[in-house]
Short mmCIF file of C-alpha atoms in Angstrom, two decimals:
data_model
loop_
_atom_site.label_atom_id
_atom_site.label_comp_id
_atom_site.label_asym_id
_atom_site.label_seq_id
_atom_site.Cartn_x
_atom_site.Cartn_y
_atom_site.Cartn_z
CA MET A 98 0.46 0.00 0.19
CA THR A 99 1.08 3.08 -0.22
CA TYR A 100 -0.59 7.11 1.06
CA CYS A 101 0.17 9.97 -0.92
CA VAL A 102 -2.36 12.98 -1.34
CA GLY A 103 -2.46 16.04 -3.39
CA VAL A 104 -4.33 19.40 -2.46
CA LEU A 105 -5.42 22.36 -5.25
CA LEU A 106 -6.16 25.62 -2.65
CA ASP A 107 -6.66 29.71 -3.47
CA GLU A 108 -2.15 30.11 -2.06
CA GLY A 109 -1.16 27.13 -3.36
CA MET A 110 -0.90 22.62 -3.89
CA ILE A 111 0.35 20.21 -1.72
CA PHE A 112 1.86 17.24 -2.32
CA ALA A 113 2.82 14.46 0.68
CA SER A 114 3.83 10.96 -0.41
CA ASP A 115 5.06 8.27 1.98
CA SER A 116 7.86 6.29 1.42
CA ARG A 117 6.03 2.56 2.58
CA THR A 118 7.28 0.15 0.11
CA ASN A 119 6.61 -3.84 0.35
CA ALA A 120 6.24 -7.00 -1.15
CA GLY A 121 4.45 -9.14 1.56
CA ILE A 122 4.84 -8.07 5.70
CA ASP A 123 8.51 -9.64 5.97
CA ASN A 124 9.72 -7.46 2.91
CA PHE A 125 9.27 -3.91 3.56
CA ALA A 126 11.68 -1.07 1.77
CA LYS A 127 12.10 2.64 0.93
CA PHE A 128 11.50 4.55 -1.78
CA CYS A 129 10.12 8.03 -2.39
CA LYS A 130 7.79 8.44 -4.41
CA MET A 131 7.47 11.79 -4.80
CA THR A 132 9.04 13.50 -8.13
CA VAL A 133 9.17 17.11 -9.31
CA PHE A 134 10.14 18.20 -12.98
CA GLU A 135 10.44 22.01 -12.33
CA ARG A 136 11.75 24.98 -14.91
CA LYS A 137 12.10 27.45 -12.71
CA GLY A 138 10.37 30.35 -13.72
CA GLU A 139 8.59 28.05 -17.00
CA ARG A 140 7.09 25.12 -15.21
CA ALA A 141 6.87 23.18 -12.05
CA ILE A 142 5.41 19.81 -12.13
CA VAL A 143 5.13 17.18 -8.74
CA LEU A 144 4.12 13.54 -9.29
CA LEU A 145 3.20 11.10 -6.95
CA SER A 146 3.48 7.28 -6.83
CA SER A 147 0.87 4.38 -6.87
CA GLY A 148 1.42 0.55 -7.70
CA ASN A 149 3.92 -2.19 -9.40
CA LEU A 150 7.46 0.00 -8.19
CA ALA A 151 8.63 -1.45 -10.93
CA GLY A 152 5.84 0.57 -12.91
CA THR A 153 5.70 3.57 -11.75
CA GLN A 154 9.55 3.16 -11.97
CA ALA A 155 9.36 1.89 -15.20
CA ILE A 156 6.82 5.61 -16.11
CA ILE A 157 8.62 7.50 -14.79
CA SER A 158 12.59 6.58 -16.31
CA VAL A 159 10.30 6.14 -20.20
CA LEU A 160 9.02 10.17 -19.02
CA THR A 161 13.04 11.43 -18.17
CA GLN A 162 13.91 9.95 -21.43
CA ARG A 163 11.80 11.17 -23.53
CA GLY A 164 12.42 14.72 -21.75
CA GLU A 165 15.61 14.35 -22.55
CA ASP A 166 15.67 14.46 -26.22
CA PRO A 167 14.60 17.70 -27.75
CA ASP A 168 13.15 16.10 -30.67
CA ASN A 169 11.06 14.32 -29.19
CA LYS A 170 7.26 15.66 -29.60
CA ALA A 171 6.40 13.89 -26.07
CA SER A 172 8.94 15.84 -24.49
CA LEU A 173 6.63 16.68 -20.68
CA TRP A 174 8.95 20.17 -21.29
CA LYS A 175 7.05 20.45 -24.49
CA ALA A 176 3.62 19.73 -22.52
CA ARG A 177 1.83 24.14 -23.50
CA THR A 178 -1.14 21.80 -20.56
CA MET A 179 -0.98 20.29 -17.54
CA PHE A 180 -3.74 18.07 -19.44
CA ASP A 181 -1.54 17.75 -22.25
CA MET A 182 1.58 16.26 -19.28
CA ALA A 183 -2.10 13.68 -18.00
CA ASN A 184 -1.87 11.98 -21.34
CA LEU A 185 2.33 12.25 -21.43
CA VAL A 186 2.02 10.19 -18.30
CA SER A 187 -1.24 8.44 -19.49
CA ASP A 188 0.70 7.37 -23.18
CA ALA A 189 3.56 6.01 -20.80
CA MET A 190 2.13 4.19 -18.44
CA ARG A 191 0.00 2.91 -21.70
CA ASP A 192 3.30 1.87 -23.64
CA ILE A 193 4.89 0.19 -20.44
CA GLU A 194 1.69 -1.28 -19.35
CA ARG A 195 1.71 -2.68 -22.99
CA ARG A 196 5.50 -4.40 -22.85
CA ASP A 197 5.01 -6.13 -19.17
CA GLY A 198 1.93 -6.32 -18.39
CA PRO A 199 1.34 -9.53 -20.05
CA SER A 200 4.41 -11.20 -18.49
CA LEU A 201 2.56 -10.19 -14.86
CA GLU A 202 -0.52 -11.93 -16.09
CA ALA A 203 0.90 -14.80 -16.81
CA SER A 204 1.47 -15.21 -13.13
CA GLY A 205 -0.86 -13.73 -11.81
CA ILE A 206 -0.61 -10.13 -11.63
CA SER A 207 -1.97 -7.07 -13.36
CA PHE A 208 -0.07 -4.69 -13.42
CA ASN A 209 -1.20 -1.35 -11.16
CA ALA A 210 0.80 1.93 -11.61
CA SER A 211 -1.23 5.17 -10.76
CA PHE A 212 -0.63 8.81 -10.34
CA ILE A 213 -1.38 12.58 -8.42
CA LEU A 214 0.03 14.70 -10.88
CA GLY A 215 -0.21 18.18 -10.37
CA GLY A 216 1.41 21.66 -10.39
CA GLN A 217 1.13 24.65 -13.19
CA ILE A 218 2.09 25.33 -16.21
CA ARG A 219 3.41 28.87 -17.09
CA GLY A 220 0.42 30.66 -19.17
CA GLU A 221 -2.77 28.74 -17.74
CA GLY A 222 -3.78 28.31 -13.84
CA GLN A 223 -2.73 25.45 -10.86
CA ARG A 224 -4.22 22.00 -11.82
CA LEU A 225 -4.10 18.26 -10.31
CA PHE A 226 -5.35 14.93 -11.38
CA ARG A 227 -5.72 11.28 -10.72
CA ILE A 228 -4.47 9.27 -12.73
CA HIS A 229 -5.76 5.93 -13.29
CA ALA A 230 -4.87 2.33 -13.89
CA GLU A 231 -5.48 2.44 -16.36
CA GLY A 232 -4.08 5.93 -18.39
CA ASN A 233 -8.14 7.79 -17.56
CA PHE A 234 -8.01 10.86 -15.44
CA ILE A 235 -10.07 13.01 -13.19
CA GLU A 236 -9.35 16.95 -12.74
CA ALA A 237 -9.55 18.38 -8.81
CA GLY A 238 -12.02 21.09 -8.64
CA GLY A 239 -13.96 23.30 -6.21
CA ASP A 240 -16.00 20.24 -4.37
CA THR A 241 -13.26 17.80 -3.53
CA PRO A 242 -10.17 20.27 -3.91
CA TYR A 243 -7.80 17.98 -2.62
CA ILE A 244 -6.85 14.03 -4.27
CA GLN A 245 -5.84 10.82 -2.58
CA THR A 246 -4.37 7.39 -3.45
CA GLY A 247 -4.04 3.69 -1.61
CA GLU A 248 -4.80 3.60 2.15
CA THR A 249 -6.95 6.66 2.11
CA LYS A 250 -9.73 5.75 4.68
CA TYR A 251 -8.11 6.45 7.73
CA GLY A 252 -7.12 10.48 6.92
CA LYS A 253 -9.40 11.12 4.79
CA PRO A 254 -12.37 12.76 7.95
CA LEU A 255 -9.84 15.05 8.76
CA ILE A 256 -9.47 16.09 5.38
CA ASP A 257 -13.34 16.97 4.48
CA ARG A 258 -13.33 18.41 8.25
CA VAL A 259 -10.93 21.20 7.54
CA ILE A 260 -10.01 21.57 4.14
CA VAL A 261 -11.59 23.37 1.76
CA GLY A 262 -10.45 25.78 -1.11
CA SER A 263 -9.63 28.87 0.49
CA THR A 264 -7.83 26.90 3.39
CA ASN A 265 -4.18 28.55 3.51
CA LEU A 266 -1.72 26.86 2.98
CA ALA A 267 -0.16 26.20 6.32
CA ASP A 268 -3.15 24.97 7.88
CA ALA A 269 -3.34 22.67 5.05
CA ALA A 270 0.39 20.54 5.55
CA LYS A 271 -0.75 20.65 9.45
CA CYS A 272 -3.82 18.63 8.45
CA ILE A 273 -1.40 16.45 5.99
CA LEU A 274 0.96 16.24 8.57
CA VAL A 275 -1.89 14.74 10.77
CA SER A 276 -3.58 12.59 8.13
CA PHE A 277 -0.53 11.20 7.60
CA ASP A 278 -0.50 10.67 11.11
CA SER A 279 -2.96 9.26 11.42
CA THR A 280 -3.01 6.60 9.10
CA MET A 281 0.53 5.34 9.87
CA ARG A 282 -1.24 5.09 13.41
CA SER A 283 -3.33 2.19 11.89
CA SER A 284 -1.69 0.32 8.97
CA LEU A 285 1.81 -0.76 8.25
CA SER A 286 1.88 -0.06 4.75
CA VAL A 287 2.04 3.02 5.35
CA GLY A 288 5.87 4.41 6.85
CA MET A 289 8.46 7.57 7.70
CA PRO A 290 9.97 8.84 5.68
CA ILE A 291 6.91 11.22 4.86
CA ASP A 292 7.94 13.56 1.82
CA LEU A 293 6.17 17.61 1.76
CA ILE A 294 5.43 19.48 -0.96
CA CYS A 295 3.55 22.99 -0.30
CA TYR A 296 3.51 25.25 -4.08
CA GLU A 297 2.78 28.60 -3.60
CA ARG A 298 0.72 29.74 -6.65
CA ASP A 299 1.75 31.00 -9.70
CA SER A 300 5.60 30.62 -8.49
CA LEU A 301 5.92 28.43 -10.93
CA GLU A 302 9.26 26.36 -9.01
CA ILE A 303 9.77 24.48 -5.87
CA ARG A 304 10.24 26.62 -2.82
CA MET A 305 9.50 24.36 -0.26
CA ARG A 306 9.77 21.01 0.48
CA ARG A 307 11.00 18.56 3.34
CA ARG A 308 11.11 15.14 4.14
CA PHE A 309 10.64 14.71 7.49
CA ALA A 310 12.13 10.89 9.02
CA GLU A 311 11.16 8.30 11.71
CA GLY A 312 11.88 11.05 14.42
CA ASP A 313 11.29 14.40 13.39
CA THR A 314 10.88 17.02 16.03
CA TYR A 315 7.92 18.62 13.90
CA PHE A 316 6.19 15.65 13.19
CA THR A 317 6.72 14.72 16.96
CA SER A 318 5.24 17.90 18.30
CA LEU A 319 2.63 18.00 15.96
CA HIS A 320 1.77 14.06 17.01
CA GLN A 321 1.65 15.44 20.54
CA SER A 322 0.00 18.85 19.76
CA TRP A 323 -2.85 17.17 17.98
CA SER A 324 -3.36 14.27 20.69
CA GLU A 325 -3.89 16.23 23.16
CA GLY A 326 -5.73 18.69 21.06
CA THR A 327 -8.31 16.08 20.71
CA ARG A 328 -8.51 15.17 23.79
CA ARG A 329 -8.83 18.32 25.44
CA VAL A 330 -12.01 18.93 21.72
CA PHE A 331 -13.75 16.38 23.49
CA ARG A 332 -13.74 16.74 27.05
CA GLU A 333 -15.35 19.87 26.46
CA LEU A 334 -18.08 18.57 24.03
CA PRO A 335 -21.86 18.80 24.91
CA ALA A 336 -22.20 15.79 27.13
CA LEU A 337 -24.96 13.68 26.97
CA VAL A 338 -28.11 13.89 28.70
CA TRP A 339 -30.46 11.01 28.73
CA MET B 55 -21.83 -2.37 4.51
CA THR B 56 -21.77 -1.40 8.37
CA TYR B 57 -20.20 -0.04 11.52
CA CYS B 58 -19.92 -0.82 14.28
CA VAL B 59 -18.80 -0.28 17.53
CA GLY B 60 -17.73 -2.19 21.70
CA VAL B 61 -15.80 -0.78 23.99
CA LEU B 62 -14.41 -1.75 27.51
CA LEU B 63 -13.82 0.39 29.63
CA ASP B 64 -12.94 0.54 33.67
CA GLU B 65 -16.68 2.32 34.13
CA GLY B 66 -19.01 0.15 32.20
CA MET B 67 -19.10 -0.60 28.66
CA ILE B 68 -19.67 1.02 25.31
CA PHE B 69 -22.23 -0.44 22.49
CA ALA B 70 -23.25 1.45 19.03
CA SER B 71 -24.48 0.68 15.75
CA ASP B 72 -26.06 2.33 12.33
CA SER B 73 -29.19 1.07 11.09
CA ARG B 74 -28.34 1.12 6.86
CA THR B 75 -29.27 -1.87 5.53
CA ASN B 76 -28.75 -2.52 1.69
CA ALA B 77 -28.74 -4.38 -1.09
CA GLY B 78 -26.81 -2.50 -4.25
CA ILE B 79 -27.11 1.60 -3.76
CA ASP B 80 -30.45 1.28 -5.27
CA ASN B 81 -31.88 -1.11 -1.97
CA PHE B 82 -31.86 0.69 1.48
CA ALA B 83 -33.69 0.67 4.54
CA LYS B 84 -33.38 0.52 8.26
CA PHE B 85 -33.01 -2.12 10.28
CA CYS B 86 -32.01 -2.26 13.26
CA LYS B 87 -28.32 -4.19 14.25
CA MET B 88 -28.83 -4.09 18.50
CA THR B 89 -30.02 -7.25 20.32
CA VAL B 90 -29.99 -6.67 24.33
CA PHE B 91 -31.01 -9.93 26.05
CA GLU B 92 -31.30 -8.54 29.18
CA ARG B 93 -32.59 -9.63 33.76
CA LYS B 94 -32.15 -7.14 35.33
CA GLY B 95 -29.82 -7.91 38.71
CA GLU B 96 -28.84 -11.47 36.64
CA ARG B 97 -27.67 -10.13 33.23
CA ALA B 98 -26.75 -7.80 31.07
CA ILE B 99 -26.05 -9.10 27.19
CA VAL B 100 -25.53 -7.00 23.98
CA LEU B 101 -25.64 -8.55 20.11
CA LEU B 102 -24.54 -6.24 17.05
CA SER B 103 -25.02 -7.32 13.91
CA SER B 104 -23.01 -6.94 11.31
CA GLY B 105 -23.36 -9.37 7.63
CA ASN B 106 -26.00 -10.31 5.08
CA LEU B 107 -29.50 -9.54 7.03
CA ALA B 108 -31.20 -12.83 6.18
CA GLY B 109 -28.58 -14.29 7.69
CA THR B 110 -27.93 -12.59 11.35
CA GLN B 111 -31.75 -11.83 11.94
CA ALA B 112 -32.56 -15.39 11.55
CA ILE B 113 -29.20 -16.58 14.19
CA ILE B 114 -30.75 -14.27 17.00
CA SER B 115 -34.64 -15.73 15.93
CA VAL B 116 -33.10 -19.46 16.78
CA LEU B 117 -31.14 -17.53 20.32
CA THR B 118 -34.64 -16.38 21.32
CA GLN B 119 -36.31 -18.96 20.09
CA ARG B 120 -33.51 -22.06 22.73
CA GLY B 121 -34.33 -19.38 25.22
CA GLU B 122 -37.35 -19.11 25.89
CA ASP B 123 -37.10 -23.10 26.01
CA PRO B 124 -37.12 -23.46 29.78
CA ASP B 125 -36.46 -27.41 28.20
CA ASN B 126 -33.07 -27.04 26.44
CA LYS B 127 -29.93 -26.07 27.89
CA ALA B 128 -29.13 -24.58 24.57
CA SER B 129 -31.18 -21.17 25.72
CA LEU B 130 -28.81 -18.52 26.32
CA TRP B 131 -30.85 -17.24 29.72
CA LYS B 132 -28.68 -20.56 31.45
CA ALA B 133 -25.09 -20.04 30.24
CA ARG B 134 -23.37 -19.25 33.41
CA THR B 135 -20.34 -16.63 31.18
CA MET B 136 -19.89 -14.70 28.17
CA PHE B 137 -17.69 -17.34 27.15
CA ASP B 138 -20.41 -20.41 27.12
CA MET B 139 -23.15 -16.64 25.71
CA ALA B 140 -20.17 -16.78 22.29
CA ASN B 141 -20.32 -20.19 22.15
CA LEU B 142 -23.60 -20.48 21.35
CA VAL B 143 -24.01 -17.55 18.74
CA SER B 144 -21.51 -19.24 17.41
CA ASP B 145 -23.22 -22.40 17.87
CA ALA B 146 -26.54 -20.63 16.13
CA MET B 147 -24.33 -18.83 13.63
CA ARG B 148 -23.29 -22.51 12.26
CA ASP B 149 -26.41 -24.15 12.56
CA ILE B 150 -28.47 -21.04 10.41
CA GLU B 151 -24.81 -21.09 8.08
CA ARG B 152 -25.18 -25.03 7.98
CA ARG B 153 -29.30 -24.56 6.62
CA ASP B 154 -28.18 -21.59 3.78
CA GLY B 155 -24.98 -21.42 3.45
CA PRO B 156 -25.25 -24.27 -0.10
CA SER B 157 -28.05 -21.90 -1.75
CA LEU B 158 -25.74 -18.87 -1.06
CA GLU B 159 -23.06 -20.31 -2.44
CA ALA B 160 -25.51 -21.96 -5.68
CA SER B 161 -25.88 -18.27 -6.38
CA GLY B 162 -22.92 -17.37 -5.92
CA ILE B 163 -23.10 -15.58 -2.26
CA SER B 164 -21.38 -16.15 0.84
CA PHE B 165 -22.90 -16.74 4.09
CA ASN B 166 -21.29 -13.28 5.98
CA ALA B 167 -23.15 -12.43 9.42
CA SER B 168 -20.01 -11.61 12.38
CA PHE B 169 -21.13 -10.15 15.98
CA ILE B 170 -19.72 -8.09 18.41
CA LEU B 171 -21.12 -9.79 22.22
CA GLY B 172 -20.30 -8.06 25.37
CA GLY B 173 -21.78 -8.09 28.02
CA GLN B 174 -21.77 -8.94 32.22
CA ILE B 175 -23.43 -12.04 33.88
CA ARG B 176 -23.11 -12.29 37.19
CA GLY B 177 -20.64 -13.44 39.18
CA GLU B 178 -17.61 -12.90 36.48
CA GLY B 179 -17.08 -8.96 35.07
CA GLN B 180 -17.05 -7.58 31.77
CA ARG B 181 -16.40 -9.77 29.11
CA LEU B 182 -16.72 -8.07 25.30
CA PHE B 183 -15.92 -10.46 21.96
CA ARG B 184 -15.97 -9.89 18.30
CA ILE B 185 -17.55 -12.65 17.36
CA HIS B 186 -16.07 -14.44 12.92
CA ALA B 187 -18.64 -15.42 10.14
CA GLU B 188 -17.13 -18.41 10.38
CA GLY B 189 -17.91 -18.51 14.46
CA ASN B 190 -13.98 -18.37 16.22
CA PHE B 191 -14.49 -15.62 17.90
CA ILE B 192 -11.88 -13.38 20.36
CA GLU B 193 -11.52 -11.47 23.76
CA ALA B 194 -10.54 -7.40 24.08
CA GLY B 195 -8.46 -6.62 26.69
CA GLY B 196 -6.55 -4.22 27.95
CA ASP B 197 -3.97 -3.64 24.95
CA THR B 198 -6.96 -3.18 22.62
CA PRO B 199 -9.95 -1.74 24.29
CA TYR B 200 -13.32 -1.58 21.49
CA ILE B 201 -13.63 -3.77 18.76
CA GLN B 202 -15.33 -2.94 15.65
CA THR B 203 -17.04 -4.03 12.12
CA GLY B 204 -17.53 -3.13 8.87
CA GLU B 205 -16.63 0.66 7.52
CA THR B 206 -14.14 0.53 10.19
CA LYS B 207 -11.58 2.45 9.28
CA TYR B 208 -12.76 6.04 8.42
CA GLY B 209 -13.57 5.76 12.54
CA LYS B 210 -10.60 4.38 14.25
CA PRO B 211 -7.50 7.00 14.39
CA LEU B 212 -9.62 8.65 16.57
CA ILE B 213 -10.91 6.06 19.20
CA ASP B 214 -7.45 5.30 19.19
CA ARG B 215 -6.10 8.59 20.42
CA VAL B 216 -8.68 9.41 23.07
CA ILE B 217 -10.34 6.04 23.85
CA VAL B 218 -8.63 4.21 26.89
CA GLY B 219 -9.27 1.33 29.27
CA SER B 220 -9.64 4.35 31.81
CA THR B 221 -11.13 6.56 29.70
CA ASN B 222 -14.93 7.31 31.87
CA LEU B 223 -18.13 6.59 29.89
CA ALA B 224 -18.86 10.05 28.95
CA ASP B 225 -16.55 11.12 26.79
CA ALA B 226 -15.68 7.04 25.86
CA ALA B 227 -19.78 7.62 24.28
CA LYS B 228 -19.09 10.85 22.78
CA CYS B 229 -15.42 9.82 20.78
CA ILE B 230 -18.34 6.67 19.23
CA LEU B 231 -21.09 8.81 18.14
CA VAL B 232 -18.07 11.28 16.66
CA SER B 233 -16.86 8.57 15.04
CA PHE B 234 -19.87 7.41 13.99
CA ASP B 235 -20.21 11.01 12.65
CA SER B 236 -16.64 10.71 10.45
CA THR B 237 -17.80 7.00 8.72
CA MET B 238 -21.08 8.67 7.93
CA ARG B 239 -19.16 11.85 5.91
CA SER B 240 -16.71 9.61 4.30
CA SER B 241 -19.62 5.94 2.94
CA LEU B 242 -23.10 6.19 2.54
CA SER B 243 -22.74 1.86 3.20
CA VAL B 244 -22.97 3.26 6.30
CA GLY B 245 -26.29 5.87 7.96
CA MET B 246 -28.74 6.89 11.35
CA PRO B 247 -30.70 6.36 13.02
CA ILE B 248 -27.75 5.42 15.62
CA ASP B 249 -28.52 3.36 18.16
CA LEU B 250 -26.20 3.60 20.93
CA ILE B 251 -25.74 1.18 25.06
CA CYS B 252 -24.35 2.43 27.64
CA TYR B 253 -23.76 -0.32 29.89
CA GLU B 254 -22.56 0.63 34.28
CA ARG B 255 -20.53 -2.12 35.55
CA ASP B 256 -21.95 -4.74 37.70
CA SER B 257 -24.96 -2.81 37.26
CA LEU B 258 -26.16 -5.98 35.86
CA GLU B 259 -29.16 -3.52 33.96
CA ILE B 260 -28.66 -1.45 30.98
CA ARG B 261 -30.09 2.46 32.11
CA MET B 262 -29.34 3.86 29.25
CA ARG B 263 -29.40 2.98 25.85
CA ARG B 264 -30.93 6.08 22.73
CA ARG B 265 -31.20 6.21 19.32
CA PHE B 266 -29.88 8.62 17.16
CA ALA B 267 -32.22 9.91 14.38
CA GLU B 268 -31.83 12.35 11.82
CA GLY B 269 -31.04 15.59 12.28
CA ASP B 270 -30.80 15.12 15.58
CA THR B 271 -30.35 17.92 18.89
CA TYR B 272 -27.64 16.68 20.54
CA PHE B 273 -25.52 14.23 17.46
CA THR B 274 -25.91 18.44 16.22
CA SER B 275 -24.29 19.85 18.26
CA LEU B 276 -21.41 17.12 18.76
CA HIS B 277 -21.36 17.44 14.81
CA GLN B 278 -20.22 20.84 15.29
CA SER B 279 -18.81 20.99 18.05
CA TRP B 280 -15.63 18.60 17.48
CA SER B 281 -15.65 19.94 13.50
CA GLU B 282 -15.19 23.65 15.24
CA GLY B 283 -12.91 22.26 17.91
CA THR B 284 -10.48 19.99 15.24
CA ARG B 285 -10.66 23.30 13.30
CA ARG B 286 -9.48 25.43 16.44
CA VAL B 287 -6.81 22.79 17.40
CA PHE B 288 -5.46 23.25 13.53
CA ARG B 289 -4.99 26.70 13.89
CA GLU B 290 -2.94 26.30 17.21
CA LEU B 291 -0.76 23.48 15.93
CA PRO B 292 3.09 23.99 15.82
CA ALA B 293 4.11 25.72 12.31
CA LEU B 294 6.42 24.08 9.53
CA VAL B 295 9.68 26.22 9.65
CA TRP B 296 10.83 25.59 5.92
#
């Protein structure tokens, strides 16, 4: 499993991903699931990966290689809009599935890469997509300003209660980190380090990126403050009269 | 789906269940999933049902009928301990599965009744069990003082943060109701009314039982206070320094 979140706010965007990768419960490791494609002042794009690691890594390598080739029309540096960028990711996914899918199926495994893609390209606004394993995708909007993948349920109520489009970046970042804390308490399939990016709208560059590893001072203080705050709110809730 | 919770506290026990029953998303109805077997001063037992309604209703009818027959050794009124009671529920489950299972399987459906069983019988302490669909069961203890069934993930982080064995009944009841609120926000498969029982240890009777229907004044105030309290705690969390 995995836990990734992308949030689309008036002030900017937030991206966060865990790092746990596992093949069974007796074989787990850490891999960063966050990839940044950035040309300052021109485009700032973040891709969060979920699913089979061989698949997601191959897709990212294909995207990177196509981008390095100046003659390739499918270069991510040439995508005019985030919609075009989503299509490039989708095309790379289908290419890799075409290559690896039949061999995986022969072993009873299905190709299951999926992505959260977000960011901004000069000339248009910020956009956020969830690209399904089949390569089709949805775009976040005003009604639901965030997208989760993987182990989504533990952290969802919190996000639903706190985040709306007008939430400021600092509050939303804290909320997303607490949603990771809630998820990691309950699911061994999600683990640190957590990678976090806060993107400021129209900046066209990634200025705030941080990794929270096991024992991180800030993350620990957040965990404690939230636990204490929650218990306090409970004590202050109106009492039930029987 | 369903959402049921049983909690075992030093002060007593809490039981809560939703009422949504559905056969597909275009056919849903309300059924109470909470059954009480009580003889004041002698035993107070609560059974929360999850799974196929025909199965759980049949099992409860079998338990009730066996209890009404004074010659039946498998009467729930004769069970000496809660462990014996759990075995009676398990036996009734297996009897119904033996009867209905093959016909269900012929239609590609599996028999999937399961229960949370808790309460107290004079002569022993309070006990809380989760009886799996196969009829085997686990008992809650000090490390994990609660049991959930059904749509468990949305409400779990909250319970994990607030409830320990020493939590008082009033706080725990509020916490469980908020966990229902969180779950219902995210899952259409869980719905009101919510049935709630708070059992006071060694009372051997159910003195506090309440049903919360759509628009319930207390439940609505709880929902609002919790949402506002949560947002306040977020604002007060330590800010992330980049």
